[in-house]
Amino acid sequence: MRIAIDAMGGDHAPKIVVEGALAAAKEWKDVHIILVGNSAAIEAHLTERPDNLTIRHAEEVIEAEDEPVKAVRRKKDASMVVAGRLVREKEAEAMISAGNTGALMTTGLLVVGRIPGIERPALAPMIPTMDGHGVLALDLGANMDATPEQLIQYAIMGSIYRSKVHGVNKPRVGLLNVGTESAKGNELTKTAYPLLEQAPIHFVGNVESSQVLRAQCDVIVCDGFAGNIMLKTLEGAASTIFSALKQEFTKSIFTKLAAAVLKPGLTQFRKKLDYNEHGAAPFLGIDGLVLKSHGSSDANAIKNAVRQARIALQNDLVGTISAEISRGKRDITT
């Protein structure tokens, strides 16, 4: 299993990316990691060189502030673009990047290409839940708008991902909405609801955003505009809560003592909400496995992204999605 990693993408690249890739190469000998980027910069952080880790030199870097489409088209030798070409040309089965999200989506579309029949690929990160299992949410920002038919594709791809990568039996799929009744919502959700009922998934109906963290479903689908607002709201709320707790627990000697007693539980709670534990978010619908790590990922997050890619490849995620979408199109035409 050959996995290309954009060594120059992310806030702490290349050091953190190299450390995570090295840890993954040592952990899983059945994976061959290709670090893509400036070879001198990469080698400066390689403390050892396992047999299953190689370097592919790339001269350019796509920066966080670069305009995605222009950057991908003009920077042909950027580490992200080169990694995408490795996937397209079957020199690698997967790629991982913590770099510019828009540029990675563009790389997936223009360089790797879509699965035949997929209208729009979706960004599908895991949202932590109180039971520790999380909910896969898509789309959370790759496309601001969506049609009912695209929501059906999101639901099918998300269901397959949870089954193949996370081992969830018969994943529960919910539709993000303002109420649980089937007639609630805007034109998009009201039209999509009956279509989701007929889709080859375990549809559990509408799910309100207030219930997402309570694990009402395993997969939740929405358009990218609503999904991104939900994600940023949850992230902001979590950050604010932890900041407020820190202020309260440092006010006096008594609150500091209380904090010492509660620290193990709070640490465990924070771990549940830590994106580093979830690795990376897949761009589902690309004709090759493309994973987006958080820009602030540490070495553990990069290693976890490799773990995700390894499981997805072992279970032929992309092939399964392609076959299901193809079968659905045949069912419609017949």
CSV table of C-alpha atoms in Angstrom, one decimal:
chain,number,residue,atom,x,y,z
A,1,MET,CA,0.0,0.0,0.0
A,2,ARG,CA,1.7,3.1,-1.3
A,3,ILE,CA,0.7,6.4,0.5
A,4,ALA,CA,2.1,9.7,-0.7
A,5,ILE,CA,2.3,12.4,2.0
A,6,ASP,CA,2.6,16.1,1.2
A,7,ALA,CA,5.6,16.8,3.5
A,8,MET,CA,5.4,20.6,2.9
A,9,GLY,CA,1.7,21.1,3.8
A,10,GLY,CA,0.6,22.3,7.2
A,11,ASP,CA,1.5,24.8,9.9
A,12,HIS,CA,4.4,22.8,11.2
A,13,ALA,CA,5.7,21.3,8.0
A,14,PRO,CA,8.0,19.6,7.2
A,15,LYS,CA,9.2,18.7,10.7
A,16,ILE,CA,6.0,17.4,12.2
A,17,VAL,CA,4.9,15.7,8.9
A,18,VAL,CA,8.2,13.9,8.7
A,19,GLU,CA,8.0,12.8,12.3
A,20,GLY,CA,4.5,11.4,11.9
A,21,ALA,CA,5.3,9.7,8.6
A,22,LEU,CA,8.4,8.1,10.2
A,23,ALA,CA,6.3,6.8,13.1
A,24,ALA,CA,3.8,5.3,10.7
A,25,ALA,CA,6.5,3.7,8.6
A,26,LYS,CA,7.9,2.0,11.7
A,27,GLU,CA,4.5,0.9,12.9
A,28,TRP,CA,3.1,-0.6,9.7
A,29,LYS,CA,5.6,-2.5,7.5
A,30,ASP,CA,2.9,-3.3,4.9
A,31,VAL,CA,2.7,0.4,4.0
A,32,HIS,CA,5.2,2.2,1.8
A,33,ILE,CA,5.3,5.9,2.5
A,34,ILE,CA,6.4,8.4,-0.1
A,35,LEU,CA,7.3,11.8,1.4
A,36,VAL,CA,6.8,14.5,-1.3
A,37,GLY,CA,8.6,17.8,-1.0
A,38,ASN,CA,12.0,19.5,-0.8
A,39,SER,CA,14.3,16.6,-0.3
A,40,ALA,CA,16.9,18.6,1.7
A,41,ALA,CA,14.2,19.9,4.0
A,42,ILE,CA,12.8,16.5,4.5
A,43,GLU,CA,16.1,14.8,5.1
A,44,ALA,CA,17.0,17.4,7.8
A,45,HIS,CA,14.3,15.9,10.0
A,46,LEU,CA,14.7,12.2,9.1
A,47,THR,CA,16.4,10.6,12.1
A,48,GLU,CA,16.4,7.2,10.4
A,49,ARG,CA,15.4,5.8,7.0
A,50,PRO,CA,13.2,2.7,7.1
A,51,ASP,CA,13.1,0.5,4.0
A,52,ASN,CA,9.4,1.4,3.5
A,53,LEU,CA,9.9,5.2,3.3
A,54,THR,CA,11.2,7.1,0.3
A,55,ILE,CA,11.4,10.7,-0.8
A,56,ARG,CA,10.0,12.2,-4.0
A,57,HIS,CA,11.5,15.7,-4.6
A,58,ALA,CA,9.2,18.6,-5.4
A,59,GLU,CA,10.5,22.1,-5.8
A,60,GLU,CA,7.5,24.2,-5.1
A,61,VAL,CA,5.0,24.6,-2.2
A,62,ILE,CA,1.4,25.7,-2.2
A,63,GLU,CA,1.0,28.2,0.6
A,64,ALA,CA,-2.1,28.7,2.8
A,65,GLU,CA,-2.9,32.1,1.2
A,66,ASP,CA,-2.6,30.9,-2.4
A,67,GLU,CA,-5.7,30.9,-4.5
A,68,PRO,CA,-6.5,27.2,-5.0
A,69,VAL,CA,-7.2,26.8,-8.7
A,70,LYS,CA,-4.4,29.2,-9.8
A,71,ALA,CA,-1.9,27.5,-7.5
A,72,VAL,CA,-2.7,24.0,-8.7
A,73,ARG,CA,-2.6,25.0,-12.3
A,74,ARG,CA,0.6,27.2,-12.1
A,75,LYS,CA,2.6,25.3,-9.5
A,76,LYS,CA,3.0,22.0,-11.4
A,77,ASP,CA,6.0,21.0,-9.2
A,78,ALA,CA,4.3,21.7,-5.9
A,79,SER,CA,4.5,18.9,-3.3
A,80,MET,CA,0.7,18.6,-3.2
A,81,VAL,CA,0.3,18.5,-6.9
A,82,VAL,CA,3.1,15.9,-7.3
A,83,ALA,CA,1.4,13.7,-4.7
A,84,GLY,CA,-1.8,14.0,-6.6
A,85,ARG,CA,-0.1,12.9,-9.8
A,86,LEU,CA,1.4,9.9,-8.0
A,87,VAL,CA,-2.2,8.8,-7.2
A,88,ARG,CA,-3.5,9.5,-10.7
A,89,GLU,CA,-0.6,7.6,-12.3
A,90,LYS,CA,-1.1,4.7,-9.9
A,91,GLU,CA,2.4,5.2,-8.3
A,92,ALA,CA,0.5,5.6,-5.0
A,93,GLU,CA,-3.0,4.5,-3.9
A,94,ALA,CA,-3.5,7.4,-1.5
A,95,MET,CA,-2.3,10.8,-0.6
A,96,ILE,CA,-2.4,12.9,2.6
A,97,SER,CA,-1.9,16.6,3.1
A,98,ALA,CA,-2.3,19.1,5.9
A,99,GLY,CA,-2.0,22.0,3.5
A,100,ASN,CA,-4.4,24.4,1.8
A,101,THR,CA,-7.9,22.8,1.9
A,102,GLY,CA,-9.1,24.4,-1.3
A,103,ALA,CA,-6.0,23.5,-3.2
A,104,LEU,CA,-6.2,19.9,-2.0
A,105,MET,CA,-9.8,19.8,-3.2
A,106,THR,CA,-8.7,21.2,-6.5
A,107,THR,CA,-5.9,18.7,-6.7
A,108,GLY,CA,-8.4,15.9,-6.2
A,109,LEU,CA,-10.7,17.2,-8.9
A,110,LEU,CA,-8.2,18.4,-11.5
A,111,VAL,CA,-5.3,16.1,-10.9
A,112,VAL,CA,-6.6,12.8,-9.5
A,113,GLY,CA,-10.2,13.1,-10.9
A,114,ARG,CA,-13.7,12.1,-9.8
A,115,ILE,CA,-15.2,8.7,-9.5
A,116,PRO,CA,-17.4,8.2,-12.6
A,117,GLY,CA,-21.0,9.1,-11.7
A,118,ILE,CA,-20.1,11.4,-8.7
A,119,GLU,CA,-21.3,14.9,-9.3
A,120,ARG,CA,-19.4,16.6,-6.5
A,121,PRO,CA,-16.9,15.1,-4.0
A,122,ALA,CA,-17.5,15.9,-0.4
A,123,LEU,CA,-15.2,16.8,2.6
A,124,ALA,CA,-16.1,14.4,5.4
A,125,PRO,CA,-14.4,15.0,8.7
A,126,MET,CA,-15.3,13.2,11.9
A,127,ILE,CA,-17.2,15.2,14.6
A,128,PRO,CA,-16.5,13.9,18.1
A,129,THR,CA,-19.5,12.7,20.1
A,130,MET,CA,-20.0,12.0,23.8
A,131,ASP,CA,-20.0,8.2,23.2
A,132,GLY,CA,-16.5,8.4,21.7
A,133,HIS,CA,-17.5,7.0,18.4
A,134,GLY,CA,-18.0,10.2,16.5
A,135,VAL,CA,-20.2,11.1,13.6
A,136,LEU,CA,-19.0,11.4,10.0
A,137,ALA,CA,-20.3,14.7,8.5
A,138,LEU,CA,-20.4,15.6,4.8
A,139,ASP,CA,-20.2,17.9,3.2
A,140,LEU,CA,-18.5,20.4,5.5
A,141,GLY,CA,-17.1,22.9,3.1
A,142,ALA,CA,-16.0,21.4,-0.2
A,143,ASN,CA,-19.2,22.7,-1.9
A,144,MET,CA,-21.3,25.5,-0.5
A,145,ASP,CA,-24.5,24.4,-2.4
A,146,ALA,CA,-25.9,20.9,-3.0
A,147,THR,CA,-28.8,19.3,-4.9
A,148,PRO,CA,-31.0,16.6,-3.3
A,149,GLU,CA,-29.3,14.1,-5.6
A,150,GLN,CA,-25.9,15.1,-4.3
A,151,LEU,CA,-27.0,14.6,-0.8
A,152,ILE,CA,-28.0,11.1,-1.7
A,153,GLN,CA,-24.5,10.5,-3.0
A,154,TYR,CA,-23.0,12.0,0.2
A,155,ALA,CA,-25.2,9.6,2.2
A,156,ILE,CA,-24.1,6.5,0.3
A,157,MET,CA,-20.4,7.4,0.3
A,158,GLY,CA,-20.5,8.3,4.0
A,159,SER,CA,-22.3,5.1,4.9
A,160,ILE,CA,-19.7,3.0,3.0
A,161,TYR,CA,-16.8,4.9,4.6
A,162,ARG,CA,-18.1,4.2,8.2
A,163,SER,CA,-18.7,0.6,7.3
A,164,LYS,CA,-15.4,0.0,5.6
A,165,VAL,CA,-13.0,2.2,7.6
A,166,HIS,CA,-14.7,2.2,11.1
A,167,GLY,CA,-16.4,-1.2,11.0
A,168,VAL,CA,-19.8,0.2,11.8
A,169,ASN,CA,-22.5,-2.3,11.1
A,170,LYS,CA,-25.5,-0.7,9.2
A,171,PRO,CA,-24.5,2.9,9.8
A,172,ARG,CA,-27.3,5.2,10.8
A,173,VAL,CA,-27.6,8.2,8.4
A,174,GLY,CA,-29.3,11.4,9.4
A,175,LEU,CA,-30.1,14.6,7.5
A,176,LEU,CA,-29.1,17.8,9.2
A,177,ASN,CA,-32.2,19.9,9.7
A,178,VAL,CA,-34.0,22.5,11.9
A,179,GLY,CA,-36.5,19.9,13.2
A,180,THR,CA,-37.0,16.1,13.3
A,181,GLU,CA,-40.4,16.1,11.4
A,182,SER,CA,-40.1,15.0,7.8
A,183,ALA,CA,-41.8,18.2,6.5
A,184,LYS,CA,-39.4,20.6,8.2
A,185,GLY,CA,-36.6,22.5,6.6
A,186,ASN,CA,-35.9,24.3,3.3
A,187,GLU,CA,-36.6,23.1,-0.2
A,188,LEU,CA,-33.4,21.1,-0.3
A,189,THR,CA,-34.0,19.1,2.8
A,190,LYS,CA,-37.7,18.5,2.1
A,191,THR,CA,-37.0,17.2,-1.4
A,192,ALA,CA,-34.0,15.1,-0.2
A,193,TYR,CA,-35.9,13.4,2.7
A,194,PRO,CA,-38.1,11.0,0.6
A,195,LEU,CA,-35.1,10.2,-1.7
A,196,LEU,CA,-33.0,9.3,1.3
A,197,GLU,CA,-35.8,7.0,2.5
A,198,GLN,CA,-35.5,5.1,-0.8
A,199,ALA,CA,-31.7,5.1,-0.9
A,200,PRO,CA,-29.6,1.9,-0.1
A,201,ILE,CA,-28.7,3.2,3.4
A,202,HIS,CA,-30.1,3.0,7.0
A,203,PHE,CA,-31.8,6.4,7.0
A,204,VAL,CA,-33.0,7.5,10.5
A,205,GLY,CA,-34.5,10.9,9.5
A,206,ASN,CA,-33.8,14.5,10.3
A,207,VAL,CA,-31.3,15.3,13.0
A,208,GLU,CA,-31.0,18.7,14.7
A,209,SER,CA,-27.6,20.2,15.2
A,210,SER,CA,-28.2,20.2,19.0
A,211,GLN,CA,-28.2,16.4,18.9
A,212,VAL,CA,-25.1,15.8,16.7
A,213,LEU,CA,-22.8,15.5,19.8
A,214,ARG,CA,-25.2,13.0,21.3
A,215,ALA,CA,-24.6,10.5,18.6
A,216,GLN,CA,-28.1,10.4,17.1
A,217,CYS,CA,-26.5,9.0,13.9
A,218,ASP,CA,-23.3,7.7,12.5
A,219,VAL,CA,-23.3,9.8,9.4
A,220,ILE,CA,-24.9,13.2,8.9
A,221,VAL,CA,-25.4,14.8,5.5
A,222,CYS,CA,-25.9,18.5,4.6
A,223,ASP,CA,-24.8,21.1,2.1
A,224,GLY,CA,-21.4,22.6,2.7
A,225,PHE,CA,-22.7,26.0,3.8
A,226,ALA,CA,-24.8,24.6,6.7
A,227,GLY,CA,-22.2,22.0,7.5
A,228,ASN,CA,-19.3,24.4,7.7
A,229,ILE,CA,-21.3,26.7,10.0
A,230,MET,CA,-22.2,23.8,12.2
A,231,LEU,CA,-18.5,22.7,12.4
A,232,LYS,CA,-17.2,26.2,13.2
A,233,THR,CA,-19.9,26.7,15.8
A,234,LEU,CA,-19.0,23.4,17.5
A,235,GLU,CA,-15.3,24.2,17.4
A,236,GLY,CA,-15.8,27.7,18.7
A,237,ALA,CA,-18.1,26.5,21.5
A,238,ALA,CA,-15.6,23.8,22.6
A,239,SER,CA,-12.7,26.4,22.6
A,240,THR,CA,-14.8,28.9,24.6
A,241,ILE,CA,-15.8,26.3,27.2
A,242,PHE,CA,-12.2,25.2,27.9
A,243,SER,CA,-11.0,28.8,28.1
A,244,ALA,CA,-13.8,29.6,30.6
A,245,LEU,CA,-13.0,26.6,32.7
A,246,LYS,CA,-9.3,27.5,32.8
A,247,GLN,CA,-10.2,31.0,34.0
A,248,GLU,CA,-12.5,29.7,36.7
A,249,PHE,CA,-10.1,27.0,37.9
A,250,THR,CA,-7.2,29.5,38.4
A,251,LYS,CA,-9.1,32.1,40.4
A,252,SER,CA,-8.1,31.0,43.8
A,253,ILE,CA,-6.3,28.3,45.8
A,254,PHE,CA,-9.6,26.5,46.3
A,255,THR,CA,-10.5,26.4,42.6
A,256,LYS,CA,-6.9,25.2,41.8
A,257,LEU,CA,-7.4,22.3,44.2
A,258,ALA,CA,-10.7,21.5,42.6
A,259,ALA,CA,-9.0,21.6,39.2
A,260,ALA,CA,-6.4,19.1,40.4
A,261,VAL,CA,-9.1,16.7,41.4
A,262,LEU,CA,-11.0,17.1,38.2
A,263,LYS,CA,-8.0,17.1,35.9
A,264,PRO,CA,-8.1,13.4,34.8
A,265,GLY,CA,-11.8,13.7,33.8
A,266,LEU,CA,-11.3,17.0,32.0
A,267,THR,CA,-8.3,15.6,30.2
A,268,GLN,CA,-10.3,12.6,29.0
A,269,PHE,CA,-13.2,14.9,27.9
A,270,ARG,CA,-10.8,17.1,26.0
A,271,LYS,CA,-9.3,14.1,24.3
A,272,LYS,CA,-12.7,13.2,23.0
A,273,LEU,CA,-12.9,16.5,21.3
A,274,ASP,CA,-9.3,16.5,19.9
A,275,TYR,CA,-9.1,16.3,16.1
A,276,ASN,CA,-5.6,14.8,16.4
A,277,GLU,CA,-7.2,11.6,17.6
A,278,HIS,CA,-9.3,11.4,14.5
A,279,GLY,CA,-6.4,11.7,12.0
A,280,ALA,CA,-7.8,13.2,8.7
A,281,ALA,CA,-10.9,14.0,6.7
A,282,PRO,CA,-11.4,12.1,3.4
A,283,PHE,CA,-12.5,13.8,0.2
A,284,LEU,CA,-15.1,11.2,-0.7
A,285,GLY,CA,-15.9,10.9,-4.4
A,286,ILE,CA,-12.3,11.3,-5.7
A,287,ASP,CA,-11.0,8.4,-7.9
A,288,GLY,CA,-8.2,7.7,-5.4
A,289,LEU,CA,-7.9,8.1,-1.7
A,290,VAL,CA,-7.3,11.7,-0.7
A,291,LEU,CA,-7.1,12.7,3.0
A,292,LYS,CA,-7.0,16.2,4.5
A,293,SER,CA,-5.2,16.5,7.9
A,294,HIS,CA,-5.8,19.6,10.0
A,295,GLY,CA,-3.4,22.4,9.3
A,296,SER,CA,-2.2,22.3,13.0
A,297,SER,CA,-1.8,18.6,13.1
A,298,ASP,CA,0.9,17.1,15.3
A,299,ALA,CA,2.9,14.0,14.5
A,300,ASN,CA,0.3,11.8,16.1
A,301,ALA,CA,-2.4,13.2,13.8
A,302,ILE,CA,-0.3,12.5,10.7
A,303,LYS,CA,0.3,8.9,11.9
A,304,ASN,CA,-3.4,8.5,12.5
A,305,ALA,CA,-4.0,9.7,8.9
A,306,VAL,CA,-1.8,7.0,7.6
A,307,ARG,CA,-3.7,4.5,9.8
A,308,GLN,CA,-7.0,5.7,8.2
A,309,ALA,CA,-5.6,5.4,4.7
A,310,ARG,CA,-4.2,1.9,5.4
A,311,ILE,CA,-7.6,0.7,6.6
A,312,ALA,CA,-9.4,2.3,3.7
A,313,LEU,CA,-7.1,0.7,1.2
A,314,GLN,CA,-7.3,-2.7,2.9
A,315,ASN,CA,-11.1,-2.5,2.5
A,316,ASP,CA,-11.1,-1.1,-1.0
A,317,LEU,CA,-13.1,2.0,-0.1
A,318,VAL,CA,-12.8,3.8,-3.4
A,319,GLY,CA,-13.7,0.7,-5.4
A,320,THR,CA,-16.7,0.0,-3.2
A,321,ILE,CA,-18.0,3.6,-3.6
A,322,SER,CA,-17.5,3.4,-7.3
A,323,ALA,CA,-19.3,0.1,-7.6
A,324,GLU,CA,-22.3,1.3,-5.5
A,325,ILE,CA,-22.6,4.6,-7.5
A,326,SER,CA,-22.4,2.6,-10.7
A,327,ARG,CA,-25.0,0.1,-9.5
A,328,GLY,CA,-27.3,3.0,-8.5
A,329,LYS,CA,-27.1,4.6,-11.9
A,330,ARG,CA,-27.9,1.2,-13.5
A,331,ASP,CA,-31.0,0.8,-11.2
A,332,ILE,CA,-32.2,4.2,-12.2
A,333,THR,CA,-31.9,3.6,-16.0
A,334,THR,CA,-33.6,0.2,-15.7
